Amino acid sequence: MKRFSLSIIILATSLLAAFAQDASVLYFAKHNPVRHNLNPAFMPEGYKVYVGVPGLSNIDVNVGNNSYVLSDFCKIKNGDIYSVFDNDPIIGINSVLSEARNTVKANASTSLNILNFGFTIKDIHFINFGVSLKTDISASVPSPWIKYMFDTEDLTKLSGSFDLSRTTTDVNLYSEFALGFADKLDERLTVGAKFKYLMGHVSAHMDLSNLKVQMDYNEWILKGRGDMYVSWPVLKIENMDNGQLYFDITQKEIKNEKGEVVDYEYDIDPKDFFKPQGHGFAVDLGATYKLFDNRLTLSASLLDWGFINWSKSAQRIVLDADAGFKFEAANMQEDDDPIDMINLLLDEFNRVEFNKFYYADTSDKITYSTNLTKKLFIGGEYSFLDDKISVGLLSKLYMGRYRTREELSLYGNFRPHRFVDLSIGYDFVTGAAHNIAIGANFNLGPVNLFVAADQVPLKWKGGLPVHTMGTHVSTGMNLLFGWTKGKQQQQEERNDEEW
């Protein structure tokens, strides 16, 4: 069997993202007003007050994964798009299998600043406040499971034992209310902190850490225990008398002209996605230290060290398995139509009495917690030509619940005038010699505009990027006030006074 319905899930998760924060190429953009999101010790340089344009101050989208590029799944030929799921694909499924790492992991994150402003006091204190709406989605699948499902000619070869502990899914939608402070303790040392209140809106969490499956061509045996949690006010999960689970989503009646109920439709208000379902806290910490007449700046920051506790409308499905079931789809062959194969598999899954090993927890008080993806940034920047040109090195460590990732990036930064910041960078881990980072920050009078992207693909083949597992884009618009005089202008004025 060359194709399996699970492949759809793998494709979807493989196009999801890495860990989101603002694009890291902004780290050394000194005149960018929102770079304190990367280090709370960063203070405004050249201006005193910034006010974010509501909804446009900072928009951040991050997409990627740890195994695949788009060309692993599809090709463009003669203007037509071919995918690995076609009946006669021009891509072999082996190309997908060979690229899978031990565990295929993917994350998707977005951030939208709704309210954002900051101001300095006596040029040594900086206070900022922001309200953001954020999403964080992650998934992981063990690659042996993927290879097993894809690389089978027919179901008579289905056999093996698989550990599902690395099969995970997390979905979180929440609002962040952040209050930040930075203080310049002396000419060299600046410290900063940001305190965040987190209001959770929607959450789904799956933990199969103790679940295994033993499979052969006609019987699957599940053993162990797992948990699935969800927190969403319009969804209610109940145990039915026949042992099945009932997922009840709020519905409303549809009546005819006589007032008779003729049908039902889902009654989901967009506001249902933003009601508070959980609460949490997080903190950012940062520091900078200058050396060699301020030419060398060392910096470090800890970001998003916190959690959300979900309690309101939280529900739990328990998987308590020590059972097997017959799998009667063993007559599927390689040459079968993939749609027919998927339908046959779905029919089999619908027939199986899965209620033998799962049930809804009907306890009154169900709570669970989800952690944010923690980040550790350590940077060094050396400046030339009165800080108009600099070279920066940035180490980045991302710590998720199921995935830790390290990056090391080198950046060249150009600041010919305070109205322009340009940065270009390369990451030694994810760059693969075919990706760069680009950032541009423009201060046009009181209007600040910026756009930045990590992992911009340089190599394309057949209309698709090669060696690029994702990208990260940040853009925004802010208003800057209280511009101070630059060093050169101050020196010219002193010279005029002396003359």
Short mmCIF file of C-alpha atoms in Angstrom, two decimals:
data_model
loop_
_atom_site.label_atom_id
_atom_site.label_comp_id
_atom_site.label_asym_id
_atom_site.label_seq_id
_atom_site.Cartn_x
_atom_site.Cartn_y
_atom_site.Cartn_z
CA MET A 1 0.00 0.00 0.00
CA LYS A 2 1.65 3.23 -1.15
CA ARG A 3 -0.76 5.66 0.39
CA PHE A 4 -2.67 5.82 3.62
CA SER A 5 -5.08 8.29 5.16
CA LEU A 6 -2.51 9.12 7.84
CA SER A 7 -0.45 10.78 5.09
CA ILE A 8 -2.91 13.64 5.03
CA ILE A 9 -2.16 14.31 8.69
CA ILE A 10 1.56 14.11 8.10
CA LEU A 11 1.38 16.61 5.26
CA ALA A 12 -0.67 19.02 7.33
CA THR A 13 1.67 18.88 10.31
CA SER A 14 4.77 19.04 8.15
CA LEU A 15 3.68 22.43 6.88
CA LEU A 16 3.27 23.81 10.36
CA ALA A 17 5.68 25.98 12.19
CA ALA A 18 8.67 26.16 14.43
CA PHE A 19 8.68 28.18 17.64
CA ALA A 20 7.32 31.68 17.30
CA GLN A 21 8.65 34.92 18.63
CA ASP A 22 9.49 37.95 16.54
CA ALA A 23 11.82 37.14 13.64
CA SER A 24 15.27 36.94 15.23
CA VAL A 25 16.85 39.07 12.49
CA LEU A 26 15.29 42.02 14.36
CA TYR A 27 17.49 41.34 17.40
CA PHE A 28 20.15 43.83 16.30
CA ALA A 29 17.79 46.38 14.67
CA LYS A 30 18.47 49.11 17.24
CA HIS A 31 15.85 51.58 15.99
CA ASN A 32 13.01 49.04 15.89
CA PRO A 33 10.42 49.82 18.61
CA VAL A 34 9.26 46.24 19.30
CA ARG A 35 12.58 44.42 19.54
CA HIS A 36 12.16 44.40 23.33
CA ASN A 37 10.03 41.31 22.62
CA LEU A 38 13.35 39.52 22.00
CA ASN A 39 15.11 41.00 25.04
CA PRO A 40 13.27 43.09 27.66
CA ALA A 41 16.51 44.99 28.41
CA PHE A 42 16.52 46.60 24.95
CA MET A 43 15.67 50.32 25.30
CA PRO A 44 14.63 52.81 22.59
CA GLU A 45 17.56 54.38 20.78
CA GLY A 46 17.00 57.78 19.18
CA TYR A 47 13.41 58.34 20.33
CA LYS A 48 11.51 58.52 23.62
CA VAL A 49 7.96 57.28 22.95
CA TYR A 50 6.41 54.72 20.63
CA VAL A 51 2.74 53.90 20.07
CA GLY A 52 1.74 50.87 18.06
CA VAL A 53 -0.95 51.22 15.41
CA PRO A 54 -3.77 49.02 16.84
CA GLY A 55 -3.75 45.62 15.16
CA LEU A 56 -0.73 46.55 13.02
CA SER A 57 2.02 47.17 15.54
CA ASN A 58 3.49 43.70 15.17
CA ILE A 59 2.13 40.79 13.11
CA ASP A 60 4.13 37.58 13.39
CA VAL A 61 3.67 34.30 11.48
CA ASN A 62 6.02 31.33 11.74
CA VAL A 63 5.83 28.17 9.57
CA GLY A 64 8.15 25.16 9.33
CA ASN A 65 9.02 21.65 10.62
CA ASN A 66 12.04 19.48 11.35
CA SER A 67 11.99 17.02 8.42
CA TYR A 68 10.33 18.06 5.20
CA VAL A 69 10.41 20.69 2.48
CA LEU A 70 7.46 21.35 0.20
CA SER A 71 9.14 19.67 -2.77
CA ASP A 72 9.11 16.37 -0.84
CA PHE A 73 5.35 16.26 -1.32
CA CYS A 74 4.63 17.97 -4.62
CA LYS A 75 6.15 18.95 -7.95
CA ILE A 76 5.21 21.46 -10.63
CA LYS A 77 5.47 20.14 -14.18
CA ASN A 78 4.16 21.88 -17.28
CA GLY A 79 2.14 24.21 -15.09
CA ASP A 80 0.39 21.34 -13.27
CA ILE A 81 0.89 20.47 -9.60
CA TYR A 82 1.52 16.80 -8.78
CA SER A 83 1.44 15.52 -5.21
CA VAL A 84 2.53 12.33 -3.56
CA PHE A 85 -1.16 11.50 -3.05
CA ASP A 86 -1.98 11.24 -6.78
CA ASN A 87 -2.69 7.86 -8.35
CA ASP A 88 0.42 8.03 -10.52
CA PRO A 89 2.65 10.54 -8.77
CA ILE A 90 5.87 11.74 -10.32
CA ILE A 91 7.22 11.71 -6.75
CA GLY A 92 8.06 8.44 -5.09
CA ILE A 93 6.81 7.88 -1.57
CA ASN A 94 10.33 6.74 -0.66
CA SER A 95 11.50 10.34 -0.96
CA VAL A 96 9.09 11.25 1.85
CA LEU A 97 10.08 8.30 4.00
CA SER A 98 13.81 8.90 3.63
CA GLU A 99 13.56 12.50 4.86
CA ALA A 100 11.73 11.69 8.11
CA ARG A 101 13.76 12.16 11.26
CA ASN A 102 13.35 9.89 14.27
CA THR A 103 10.33 11.93 15.31
CA VAL A 104 8.58 14.23 12.85
CA LYS A 105 7.78 17.39 14.81
CA ALA A 106 5.98 20.54 13.76
CA ASN A 107 4.68 23.73 15.36
CA ALA A 108 2.62 26.66 14.17
CA SER A 109 2.49 30.00 15.95
CA THR A 110 1.07 33.43 15.28
CA SER A 111 1.05 36.67 17.23
CA LEU A 112 -1.02 39.81 16.68
CA ASN A 113 -0.39 42.95 18.73
CA ILE A 114 -3.73 44.62 19.51
CA LEU A 115 -2.38 47.36 21.79
CA ASN A 116 1.26 48.34 22.24
CA PHE A 117 3.12 51.38 23.56
CA GLY A 118 6.24 52.36 25.50
CA PHE A 119 8.10 55.40 26.80
CA THR A 120 11.39 56.35 28.45
CA ILE A 121 11.91 58.35 31.65
CA LYS A 122 15.07 60.47 31.92
CA ASP A 123 16.68 58.25 29.26
CA ILE A 124 17.51 55.60 31.87
CA HIS A 125 14.12 53.93 32.44
CA PHE A 126 11.85 52.29 29.88
CA ILE A 127 8.27 51.16 30.48
CA ASN A 128 6.18 49.30 27.88
CA PHE A 129 2.77 47.67 27.78
CA GLY A 130 1.20 45.38 25.20
CA VAL A 131 -1.87 43.25 24.53
CA SER A 132 -1.48 40.42 22.03
CA LEU A 133 -3.56 37.55 20.67
CA LYS A 134 -1.50 34.41 20.16
CA THR A 135 -1.91 30.88 18.84
CA ASP A 136 0.43 27.96 19.40
CA ILE A 137 -0.06 24.59 17.67
CA SER A 138 2.31 21.62 17.88
CA ALA A 139 2.27 18.01 16.76
CA SER A 140 4.70 15.10 16.66
CA VAL A 141 4.62 11.62 15.09
CA PRO A 142 7.29 8.88 15.42
CA SER A 143 8.85 8.28 12.00
CA PRO A 144 8.76 4.45 12.32
CA TRP A 145 4.98 4.74 12.49
CA ILE A 146 4.96 6.86 9.31
CA LYS A 147 7.26 4.51 7.44
CA TYR A 148 5.25 1.52 8.56
CA MET A 149 1.96 2.95 7.32
CA PHE A 150 3.37 4.23 4.01
CA ASP A 151 5.88 1.57 3.06
CA THR A 152 3.53 -1.44 3.05
CA GLU A 153 2.66 -3.12 -0.25
CA ASP A 154 -0.42 -4.74 1.24
CA LEU A 155 -1.93 -5.24 4.65
CA THR A 156 -0.70 -8.84 4.90
CA LYS A 157 2.66 -7.31 5.82
CA LEU A 158 1.29 -5.21 8.65
CA SER A 159 3.12 -6.38 11.76
CA GLY A 160 5.11 -4.77 14.48
CA SER A 161 5.03 -3.07 17.88
CA PHE A 162 4.93 0.70 18.08
CA ASP A 163 5.41 3.12 20.95
CA LEU A 164 2.90 5.97 20.64
CA SER A 165 4.45 8.03 23.44
CA ARG A 166 5.87 10.52 20.93
CA THR A 167 2.53 11.01 19.19
CA THR A 168 1.32 14.34 20.55
CA THR A 169 -0.89 17.28 19.71
CA ASP A 170 -1.28 20.65 21.44
CA VAL A 171 -3.47 23.59 20.42
CA ASN A 172 -3.63 26.84 22.41
CA LEU A 173 -5.30 30.16 21.69
CA TYR A 174 -4.70 32.83 24.32
CA SER A 175 -4.34 36.54 25.02
CA GLU A 176 -1.24 38.06 26.56
CA PHE A 177 -1.16 41.22 28.70
CA ALA A 178 2.47 42.26 29.17
CA LEU A 179 4.06 44.98 31.31
CA GLY A 180 7.78 45.51 30.78
CA PHE A 181 10.51 47.50 32.53
CA ALA A 182 14.13 48.25 31.63
CA ASP A 183 16.66 50.20 33.66
CA LYS A 184 20.06 51.50 32.67
CA LEU A 185 22.03 50.87 35.85
CA ASP A 186 25.21 52.53 34.57
CA GLU A 187 26.94 53.30 31.28
CA ARG A 188 27.55 49.62 30.66
CA LEU A 189 24.82 47.51 32.28
CA THR A 190 21.10 47.52 31.43
CA VAL A 191 18.60 45.03 32.85
CA GLY A 192 14.98 44.37 31.97
CA ALA A 193 11.97 42.25 32.87
CA LYS A 194 8.52 41.71 31.43
CA PHE A 195 5.60 40.26 33.40
CA LYS A 196 2.76 38.61 31.51
CA TYR A 197 -0.77 37.65 32.44
CA LEU A 198 -2.10 34.96 30.10
CA MET A 199 -5.83 34.47 29.43
CA GLY A 200 -6.54 31.12 27.76
CA HIS A 201 -9.42 30.87 25.26
CA VAL A 202 -9.25 27.47 23.49
CA SER A 203 -7.07 24.47 24.22
CA ALA A 204 -6.63 20.85 23.13
CA HIS A 205 -3.95 18.59 24.53
CA MET A 206 -3.13 14.93 23.82
CA ASP A 207 -0.71 12.85 25.89
CA LEU A 208 -0.15 9.22 24.84
CA SER A 209 3.01 8.81 26.89
CA ASN A 210 2.08 5.31 28.09
CA LEU A 211 0.30 3.89 25.03
CA LYS A 212 1.61 1.20 22.67
CA VAL A 213 0.09 -0.73 19.77
CA GLN A 214 0.89 -4.26 18.58
CA MET A 215 -0.18 -4.82 14.98
CA ASP A 216 -0.44 -7.60 12.43
CA TYR A 217 -2.42 -7.83 9.23
CA ASN A 218 -5.76 -8.67 10.83
CA GLU A 219 -5.55 -7.58 14.46
CA TRP A 220 -4.39 -4.51 16.37
CA ILE A 221 -3.82 -4.63 20.13
CA LEU A 222 -3.61 -1.41 22.13
CA LYS A 223 -1.97 -1.41 25.55
CA GLY A 224 -1.37 1.29 28.11
CA ARG A 225 -3.00 4.56 28.99
CA GLY A 226 -3.34 8.02 27.52
CA ASP A 227 -5.23 11.26 28.05
CA MET A 228 -6.80 13.86 25.80
CA TYR A 229 -7.96 17.22 27.13
CA VAL A 230 -10.03 19.96 25.54
CA SER A 231 -11.27 23.32 26.79
CA TRP A 232 -13.86 25.05 24.61
CA PRO A 233 -17.21 26.31 25.93
CA VAL A 234 -19.34 25.20 22.94
CA LEU A 235 -18.18 21.56 23.13
CA LYS A 236 -19.44 18.98 25.59
CA ILE A 237 -18.25 15.36 25.62
CA GLU A 238 -20.59 12.75 27.10
CA ASN A 239 -20.72 8.96 27.57
CA MET A 240 -23.72 7.44 25.81
CA ASP A 241 -25.66 4.41 27.04
CA ASN A 242 -24.23 2.28 24.22
CA GLY A 243 -20.69 3.05 25.37
CA GLN A 244 -19.89 5.48 22.58
CA LEU A 245 -18.71 9.05 23.11
CA TYR A 246 -21.02 11.88 22.09
CA PHE A 247 -19.45 15.18 21.06
CA ASP A 248 -22.16 17.77 21.55
CA ILE A 249 -21.57 21.14 19.89
CA THR A 250 -24.08 23.87 20.69
CA GLN A 251 -26.85 23.94 18.09
CA LYS A 252 -29.84 26.10 17.37
CA GLU A 253 -33.23 25.21 15.92
CA ILE A 254 -34.24 26.02 12.36
CA LYS A 255 -37.99 26.61 12.08
CA ASN A 256 -40.29 26.90 9.11
CA GLU A 257 -42.94 29.56 8.59
CA LYS A 258 -45.32 27.64 10.86
CA GLY A 259 -42.83 27.70 13.70
CA GLU A 260 -42.08 23.99 13.41
CA VAL A 261 -38.53 22.75 14.01
CA VAL A 262 -37.30 21.32 10.71
CA ASP A 263 -33.56 21.16 11.26
CA TYR A 264 -30.62 22.17 13.45
CA GLU A 265 -27.41 24.05 12.74
CA TYR A 266 -24.29 24.74 14.75
CA ASP A 267 -24.64 27.80 16.94
CA ILE A 268 -21.03 28.95 17.23
CA ASP A 269 -20.44 32.63 17.84
CA PRO A 270 -16.93 33.98 17.07
CA LYS A 271 -16.96 35.32 20.61
CA ASP A 272 -16.90 31.70 21.82
CA PHE A 273 -13.26 31.51 20.76
CA PHE A 274 -12.26 34.37 23.07
CA LYS A 275 -14.06 33.64 26.34
CA PRO A 276 -11.65 33.06 29.27
CA GLN A 277 -11.20 29.34 29.88
CA GLY A 278 -7.88 29.42 31.70
CA HIS A 279 -5.37 31.70 33.37
CA GLY A 280 -1.61 31.76 33.64
CA PHE A 281 1.52 33.82 34.02
CA ALA A 282 4.90 34.16 32.33
CA VAL A 283 8.03 36.25 32.68
CA ASP A 284 10.81 37.53 30.39
CA LEU A 285 14.23 38.50 31.76
CA GLY A 286 17.10 40.20 29.95
CA ALA A 287 20.37 42.09 30.30
CA THR A 288 22.93 43.89 28.12
CA TYR A 289 26.53 44.82 28.90
CA LYS A 290 28.78 47.14 26.86
CA LEU A 291 32.58 46.89 26.53
CA PHE A 292 35.43 48.57 24.65
CA ASP A 293 33.95 52.08 24.50
CA ASN A 294 30.51 50.64 23.70
CA ARG A 295 31.77 48.94 20.54
CA LEU A 296 31.02 45.45 21.92
CA THR A 297 27.60 44.66 23.37
CA LEU A 298 26.89 41.34 25.09
CA SER A 299 23.27 40.39 25.76
CA ALA A 300 21.12 37.54 27.04
CA SER A 301 17.40 36.95 27.54
CA LEU A 302 15.03 34.31 28.92
CA LEU A 303 11.60 34.49 27.29
CA ASP A 304 8.14 33.00 27.93
CA TRP A 305 8.91 31.14 31.12
CA GLY A 306 5.35 30.40 32.17
CA PHE A 307 2.19 28.32 31.85
CA ILE A 308 -1.61 28.40 31.47
CA ASN A 309 -3.88 26.43 33.79
CA TRP A 310 -7.13 25.39 32.07
CA SER A 311 -10.10 24.83 34.38
CA LYS A 312 -13.27 26.35 32.94
CA SER A 313 -15.08 23.95 30.55
CA ALA A 314 -12.07 21.61 30.69
CA GLN A 315 -12.92 18.04 29.65
CA ARG A 316 -10.93 14.82 29.55
CA ILE A 317 -11.04 11.64 27.51
CA VAL A 318 -9.26 8.69 29.12
CA LEU A 319 -7.70 5.93 27.00
CA ASP A 320 -7.32 2.87 29.20
CA ALA A 321 -6.40 0.13 26.79
CA ASP A 322 -5.68 -3.56 27.11
CA ALA A 323 -7.78 -4.77 24.23
CA GLY A 324 -7.52 -5.87 20.62
CA PHE A 325 -9.80 -5.67 17.64
CA LYS A 326 -10.02 -7.45 14.32
CA PHE A 327 -8.99 -5.49 11.27
CA GLU A 328 -10.79 -6.92 8.23
CA ALA A 329 -9.37 -4.70 5.47
CA ALA A 330 -6.48 -7.01 4.65
CA ASN A 331 -7.54 -7.43 1.04
CA MET A 332 -6.30 -3.96 0.07
CA GLN A 333 -3.55 -4.06 -2.52
CA GLU A 334 -1.02 -1.62 -3.92
CA ASP A 335 -2.96 -1.06 -7.15
CA ASP A 336 -6.21 -0.17 -5.41
CA ASP A 337 -7.54 3.33 -5.88
CA PRO A 338 -6.28 5.43 -2.90
CA ILE A 339 -9.70 6.97 -2.30
CA ASP A 340 -11.29 3.52 -2.14
CA MET A 341 -8.55 2.39 0.21
CA ILE A 342 -9.11 5.34 2.53
CA ASN A 343 -12.89 4.77 2.52
CA LEU A 344 -12.37 1.09 3.33
CA LEU A 345 -10.09 1.97 6.23
CA LEU A 346 -12.55 4.52 7.55
CA ASP A 347 -15.35 1.94 7.36
CA GLU A 348 -13.20 -0.44 9.38
CA PHE A 349 -12.47 2.18 12.04
CA ASN A 350 -16.17 3.06 12.26
CA ARG A 351 -17.05 -0.61 12.71
CA VAL A 352 -14.55 -1.21 15.51
CA GLU A 353 -15.92 -0.78 19.03
CA PHE A 354 -13.35 1.72 20.23
CA ASN A 355 -15.45 2.38 23.33
CA LYS A 356 -13.82 -0.74 24.76
CA PHE A 357 -10.86 1.33 25.79
CA TYR A 358 -11.89 4.98 26.05
CA TYR A 359 -14.40 6.99 28.03
CA ALA A 360 -15.13 10.58 29.04
CA ASP A 361 -14.12 11.66 32.54
CA THR A 362 -17.29 13.11 34.07
CA SER A 363 -15.62 14.63 37.13
CA ASP A 364 -16.88 18.06 38.14
CA LYS A 365 -13.48 19.71 38.47
CA ILE A 366 -11.04 18.87 35.69
CA THR A 367 -7.92 20.97 35.29
CA TYR A 368 -4.72 20.68 33.29
CA SER A 369 -1.78 22.92 32.46
CA THR A 370 0.13 23.74 29.29
CA ASN A 371 3.57 25.35 29.20
CA LEU A 372 4.74 28.03 26.81
CA THR A 373 7.71 27.37 24.55
CA LYS A 374 10.68 28.75 26.49
CA LYS A 375 13.52 30.60 24.75
CA LEU A 376 17.09 31.43 25.69
CA PHE A 377 18.92 34.00 23.54
CA ILE A 378 22.60 34.89 23.96
CA GLY A 379 24.07 37.51 21.66
CA GLY A 380 27.18 39.53 20.95
CA GLU A 381 27.50 42.53 18.62
CA TYR A 382 30.61 44.46 17.56
CA SER A 383 30.14 47.90 15.96
CA PHE A 384 32.24 49.86 13.47
CA LEU A 385 32.20 53.39 12.03
CA ASP A 386 30.40 55.05 14.94
CA ASP A 387 27.83 52.22 15.14
CA LYS A 388 26.81 52.56 11.48
CA ILE A 389 27.90 48.97 10.74
CA SER A 390 27.97 45.99 13.08
CA VAL A 391 28.39 42.22 13.10
CA GLY A 392 26.25 40.19 15.47
CA LEU A 393 26.30 36.56 16.60
CA LEU A 394 23.13 35.14 18.20
CA SER A 395 22.64 31.77 19.88
CA LYS A 396 19.01 30.66 20.18
CA LEU A 397 17.65 27.77 22.23
CA TYR A 398 13.94 26.88 21.97
CA MET A 399 12.51 24.52 24.59
CA GLY A 400 9.09 23.06 23.84
CA ARG A 401 7.32 20.24 25.65
CA TYR A 402 8.38 17.69 23.04
CA ARG A 403 11.03 19.51 21.09
CA THR A 404 14.23 21.40 21.85
CA ARG A 405 16.00 23.19 19.03
CA GLU A 406 19.24 25.14 18.83
CA GLU A 407 20.25 27.76 16.28
CA LEU A 408 23.37 29.86 15.78
CA SER A 409 23.08 32.87 13.48
CA LEU A 410 25.50 35.46 12.15
CA TYR A 411 24.14 38.89 11.15
CA GLY A 412 25.48 41.90 9.31
CA ASN A 413 23.73 45.15 10.31
CA PHE A 414 23.76 48.48 8.51
CA ARG A 415 22.59 51.72 10.14
CA PRO A 416 23.74 54.60 7.88
CA HIS A 417 21.08 56.82 9.50
CA ARG A 418 18.69 56.42 12.41
CA PHE A 419 15.86 56.33 9.87
CA VAL A 420 17.13 53.08 8.31
CA ASP A 421 18.15 49.71 9.78
CA LEU A 422 19.06 46.87 7.41
CA SER A 423 20.09 43.38 8.50
CA ILE A 424 21.07 40.23 6.67
CA GLY A 425 21.87 36.95 8.37
CA TYR A 426 22.63 33.27 8.03
CA ASP A 427 21.80 30.44 10.42
CA PHE A 428 24.45 27.72 10.59
CA VAL A 429 21.91 25.07 11.69
CA THR A 430 18.83 25.65 9.51
CA GLY A 431 20.42 27.63 6.68
CA ALA A 432 21.63 24.59 4.70
CA ALA A 433 23.56 27.08 2.50
CA HIS A 434 20.31 27.98 0.77
CA ASN A 435 18.47 30.24 3.26
CA ILE A 436 19.17 33.69 4.64
CA ALA A 437 17.47 36.14 6.99
CA ILE A 438 16.56 39.67 5.87
CA GLY A 439 15.22 42.59 7.92
CA ALA A 440 14.44 46.20 7.09
CA ASN A 441 13.31 48.91 9.52
CA PHE A 442 12.32 52.37 8.28
CA ASN A 443 11.54 55.39 10.47
CA LEU A 444 9.87 57.90 8.15
CA GLY A 445 9.30 60.89 10.39
CA PRO A 446 6.93 59.66 13.10
CA VAL A 447 5.97 56.52 11.14
CA ASN A 448 7.86 53.29 11.74
CA LEU A 449 7.55 50.45 9.21
CA PHE A 450 9.40 47.19 9.38
CA VAL A 451 9.44 43.77 7.74
CA ALA A 452 11.69 40.87 8.64
CA ALA A 453 11.96 37.22 7.64
CA ASP A 454 14.09 34.33 8.83
CA GLN A 455 14.88 31.45 6.43
CA VAL A 456 14.25 33.19 3.12
CA PRO A 457 14.84 30.54 0.41
CA LEU A 458 17.56 31.21 -2.14
CA LYS A 459 17.36 27.97 -4.11
CA TRP A 460 14.23 27.12 -6.10
CA LYS A 461 13.54 24.18 -8.36
CA GLY A 462 10.45 23.71 -10.45
CA GLY A 463 8.80 26.70 -8.82
CA LEU A 464 9.25 25.34 -5.28
CA PRO A 465 11.84 26.20 -2.61
CA VAL A 466 14.51 23.59 -1.93
CA HIS A 467 16.18 22.98 1.48
CA THR A 468 13.69 25.28 3.24
CA MET A 469 11.65 23.68 6.01
CA GLY A 470 9.81 26.87 6.91
CA THR A 471 9.99 30.59 7.26
CA HIS A 472 9.28 33.26 9.85
CA VAL A 473 7.87 36.67 8.96
CA SER A 474 7.31 39.71 11.19
CA THR A 475 5.93 43.06 10.05
CA GLY A 476 4.40 46.09 11.70
CA MET A 477 3.64 49.80 11.86
CA ASN A 478 4.25 52.11 14.82
CA LEU A 479 4.43 55.81 15.62
CA LEU A 480 7.63 57.22 17.15
CA PHE A 481 7.88 60.52 19.04
CA GLY A 482 10.54 62.51 20.84
CA TRP A 483 13.45 61.98 18.49
CA THR A 484 16.76 62.92 20.08
CA LYS A 485 19.73 64.45 18.33
CA GLY A 486 22.33 62.10 16.95
CA LYS A 487 25.96 62.15 18.06
CA GLN A 488 27.14 63.83 14.88
CA GLN A 489 24.51 66.58 15.11
CA GLN A 490 25.34 67.15 18.80
CA GLN A 491 29.06 67.49 17.99
CA GLU A 492 28.35 69.94 15.16
CA GLU A 493 26.25 72.12 17.50
CA ARG A 494 29.05 72.09 20.11
CA ASN A 495 31.54 73.12 17.44
CA ASP A 496 29.28 76.00 16.35
CA GLU A 497 28.97 77.19 19.96
CA GLU A 498 32.74 77.12 20.42
CA TRP A 499 33.21 79.07 17.18
#
